[in-house]
Amino acid sequence: MKKQLLVIGNGMVGHHFAEQLMSSDKADEFQLHIFAGEKHPAYDRVHLSEYFESQSASHLHLGEADFYSRDGINLHLNQPVLSIDREARTVTTATGEFSYDKLVLATGSYPFVPPIPGREQDHCLVYRTLDDLDAIRESAKGATRGVVVGGGLLGLEAANALKKLGLEAHVVEFAPRLMPVQLDTDAGQLLRRKIEELGVQVHTEKATREIVAGDQQRLRMCFSDETWLETDLIVFSAGIRPQDSLAAQAGLTLGERGGIVIDNQCKTSDPDIYAIGECALWQKQLFGLVAPGYTMARTAVSDLTGDGKTSFTGADMSTKLKLLGVDVGSIGDAHGSTPGALNYRYSDELVGVYRRLVVSPDGKHLIGAILVGDNSYYDTLLQYALNGIELPEYPESLILPSTGQDMPGLGASALPYEATICSCHNVTKGDICEAMNDGAVSMADLKANTKAATGCGGCAAMVRTVLDSELEKRGVQVDKSICEHFGYTRQELFHLVKVEEIKTFAELISRYGQGGGCEICKPAVASILASIWNDHVHEPAHVALQDTNDTFMANMQKNGTYSVVPRIPGGEITPSMLISIGEVGKKYNLYTKITGGQRIDLFGATLDELPLIWEELIAAGFETGHAYGKSLRTVKSCIGDTWCRYGVQDSMRMAIQLENRYKGLRSPHKVKMAVSGCTRECAEAQSKDIGVIATEKGWNLFVCGNGGMKPRHADLFATDLDDETLVSYIDRVLMFYVYTADRLQRTSVWMENLQGGLDYLREVVIEDSLGLGAELEARMQHVVDSYECEWKNALQDPTKRKRFRSYVNAGEPRRARIALIEERGQLIPARDVTEEECA
C-alpha cells in the first residue's frame, strides 16, 4: 500500500517539491495530496506584476498543464487545511479529514500589515496573490494615485504594478533608504533618484500614524511628523511573516519571532512532518527568496525517499532584478559586516551607476557586492563569491569601467566544473555540461533537463553563456535567439512579421513564441512592427511594448520632467518659427539649448504640459523630431554653395530632402546623418551612420560611422553620385540594415558583423547581388508615404491624449513640486535635491 504523503501549500516551493518527488525513482511509493488555499494552481510569484500586462494568469502557471493529473497527484484547490491532529495523523479541511504518513508544510508567508489605525478600510490592500492583484485592479478604477507602504523588493514591484495601471505611484518607507536589507546608503540614494526620475515619488523615514478619509482623494495617510499624503488606494508591502499558525495549533516548535523550526533535513520537531520555504526557520533564520525554498524542497524529497544526498545548510541570498527598469544586484555580505572586511566602491552619479565590492580581510576573495544601474557585472561577481575563486591582483578592476584595455574576465571556460550557476535549482556548470552530453543543445533543453533559469530567472544570462561556450567547444553553431520567449533572432522575427503580415505582439508570440514576453523582446518587436507597418506608437497593440520615452513621445530627464525636440530639417529655420520656439520656451519656462544636431531642445516640461506645447509648436509649423525613438534623429548640414564660397553643391537642399524622406523610419537603433557641401567637412559627415559629402561631380556617400562611446569613421561607399542614385543607395542601405541588424545594434557594429563587411554591403546595394534592391526601395517608399507626425496624431485622438492628462485630484500642479535653480539666466534642476524641497 502506498504511503499517504500530504503537502499543505501549492506555492512555488510546494510545486517544486511535487516535481522533485515525481521525478524520483521512489515516486510510486507515495500517494500525494496537495492542499491549496487559492483557487489557482501553482504560479510564478516572482513575476507577479506581469499579470497586469497580459490580463491573464496562464503564462504564470508553473509546470506543464497536465502535470498534476498526469502523475496522479490529488490537487485540492481552494481547500485550506483548518487543523492538524498529530496523534491521529490527520489534517482537516472543510470537506473532511485526510490521513497522512508524512506531512509537508509549505504554507509560505503572509504580508505584514503594520498595526496602523484605519488599515481595515476599503482600498487598503496587500500585494501577494493573484486575488490580491485583482482587488488592486478593481480599486484602481476611477483612481489617480496609489501608495505602496514599504520600499523593499516587493514594495517596488507593487509600485511598478500601480504605474502599469496608469496611477501616479508613491512609495512610503520607514527606513532612511530604499531596500535597506540589500543596499547601503549610497546605493539606496542612487536607486531612489533613478526611480523618482521614472515618475515614482519616494518618501523615506515616514511612519504612518493613522489612515483617515481624504478630502480630495479616498484616503489620507497621516504621518508621525505631522505631514500627510492623500491617495485613492494603499498597498501594504512592508515585509512578510511566516505562515505558521497551523504548526502552532499542532504544537510544533516555533521560533521566538515565528517560523517553524527545522533541522538540516527540513524536519520539524515531529520527525514525520517537514517544513519548507518561507514558513521554515533554520538556525534562527528565515529565507524570503525562492532559491532557498527550492533547496529545502529537494532536501525534504531526498530524506523522504531515503536518498540522503541532500541537506539544507543555508542558502545564497543574492538577488539580481530590474525594479521599474532599474538594474539592482546584491551579493552575499553586501553590507560588509564580516569582521575585517575591505571595500572597493565605484560611483558615477552622472551616468547613474554604483558598484561596491566587499572582499575578505586578506583581499583574496569576494564576499559581497552591490550594484545599482548596471547588472552586467553581476554574473561574474556572483561566480567569484559562490565558488571561492581567487580575485585578480587588482580587485577594483572588476567594477571599474572599461578603459579600452583588457580587464580580468571570468568567462564560462574559466569556471570550475562544480561552480553553481543556478542557485534556485542548485544547478552547477557540470550539470549543464552533463545535460549537453545527453543531447541538450538549447536554453529550452537545459531548462527542461536541469531546471536552470526557471526559478527567479536571474541566472539566465550565465546559463546562456555556459551553453554558448560549450557549444562552440563542440563545434556547434550557437543559437542567437533574441530571448527565452522567442527562439529566433531579431532578423528572423523581422521576416516572420513581414512575410506573415503579423500586426501585433500578441499574434507574434502566440504563433512563434511562448510566455508573456520581456523587456528584451517587447521593444524589439515594437521596433520591427513600426519599421514594417509604420503604425502610430500609441496604437493599442503597441503602446504596452514601448519604453518611457516612446510612451510619452518625449525624453524623460533626471528630475522627472521631459524634453521637447521639434524637427528642424537640416537646421534651417525661419525667423518666425524661431520666435515661436522662443515664445513657447518663455511661456512654459523651459530651459532651451541648441544641440550638436542643429536643433533646439526645450527642457523641463511636465507630462501634462506636453500636449499643450505640441499644439503650439504644430501651429507654428513644427512636427515631432523623433528624439525619443530608435529612428532617424537629425541630418546635420553646413550652408553649402547657397552662401559659402567654398561650397560645390547645395548641401542644405540635400540635407532637408534626406531628413524629410527618412524622418519616419523606425530602426534597430538611432540613425544620424550629415551632408557637407565640400571636402572641408563642416557637417562632420564621416562620423555619421549616413554621411554625404559634395564633390564637383555630385555626392560621395559614406556609411556606418558613429560618435558615442566607441567612435568610428564612416567608410567611403560610393563616389560622384547624382541625386537619384544617392537616395536609392541610402534607401537600400538603411532598409537592409532594418532587415538584418540585431536589436539595439548601431550601423557600425552591424556592418562589422556582416560576413564580407563593406564589400558585401556594396554587392547587395550597388550590384543587387541578392535581388532585393527593388523590394528595399519599395519598403522605404511605404515608410515615406505612410509618415505622420506622432505628436499631431496623439493630439487628435482623445484616447491617446488621455495618457498625458494631469491627475484631477493632485492638488497643486506637478511643476510646483519640482525643485529648480537659476543658472545663466535659465532654470535647471536643483543639485542634490532633498525630499523636503520636492514636496
PDB file of C-alpha atoms in Angstrom, residues 559 589 591 818-833 837:
ATOM      1  CA  ASN A 559      14.124  65.302 -12.409  1.00  0.00           C
ATOM      2  CA  ASN A 589       9.627  78.489 -18.518  1.00  0.00           C
ATOM      3  CA  TYR A 591      15.427  75.542 -20.480  1.00  0.00           C
ATOM      4  CA  ILE A 818       9.893  70.381  -8.975  1.00  0.00           C
ATOM      5  CA  ALA A 819      12.971  71.908  -7.387  1.00  0.00           C
ATOM      6  CA  LEU A 820      14.729  74.248  -9.845  1.00  0.00           C
ATOM      7  CA  ILE A 821      17.534  76.787  -9.584  1.00  0.00           C
ATOM      8  CA  GLU A 822      18.538  79.611 -11.915  1.00  0.00           C
ATOM      9  CA  GLU A 823      21.834  79.383 -13.765  1.00  0.00           C
ATOM     10  CA  ARG A 824      22.983  81.600 -16.637  1.00  0.00           C
ATOM     11  CA  GLY A 825      19.512  83.111 -16.882  1.00  0.00           C
ATOM     12  CA  GLN A 826      17.632  79.796 -17.191  1.00  0.00           C
ATOM     13  CA  LEU A 827      16.064  77.269 -14.820  1.00  0.00           C
ATOM     14  CA  ILE A 828      17.825  73.941 -14.352  1.00  0.00           C
ATOM     15  CA  PRO A 829      17.206  71.026 -11.922  1.00  0.00           C
ATOM     16  CA  ALA A 830      18.448  71.703  -8.407  1.00  0.00           C
ATOM     17  CA  ARG A 831      21.522  69.714  -7.462  1.00  0.00           C
ATOM     18  CA  ASP A 832      21.274  67.268  -4.531  1.00  0.00           C
ATOM     19  CA  VAL A 833      17.555  67.899  -4.178  1.00  0.00           C
ATOM     20  CA  GLU A 837      12.450  70.621  -1.398  1.00  0.00           C
TER      21      GLU A 837
END
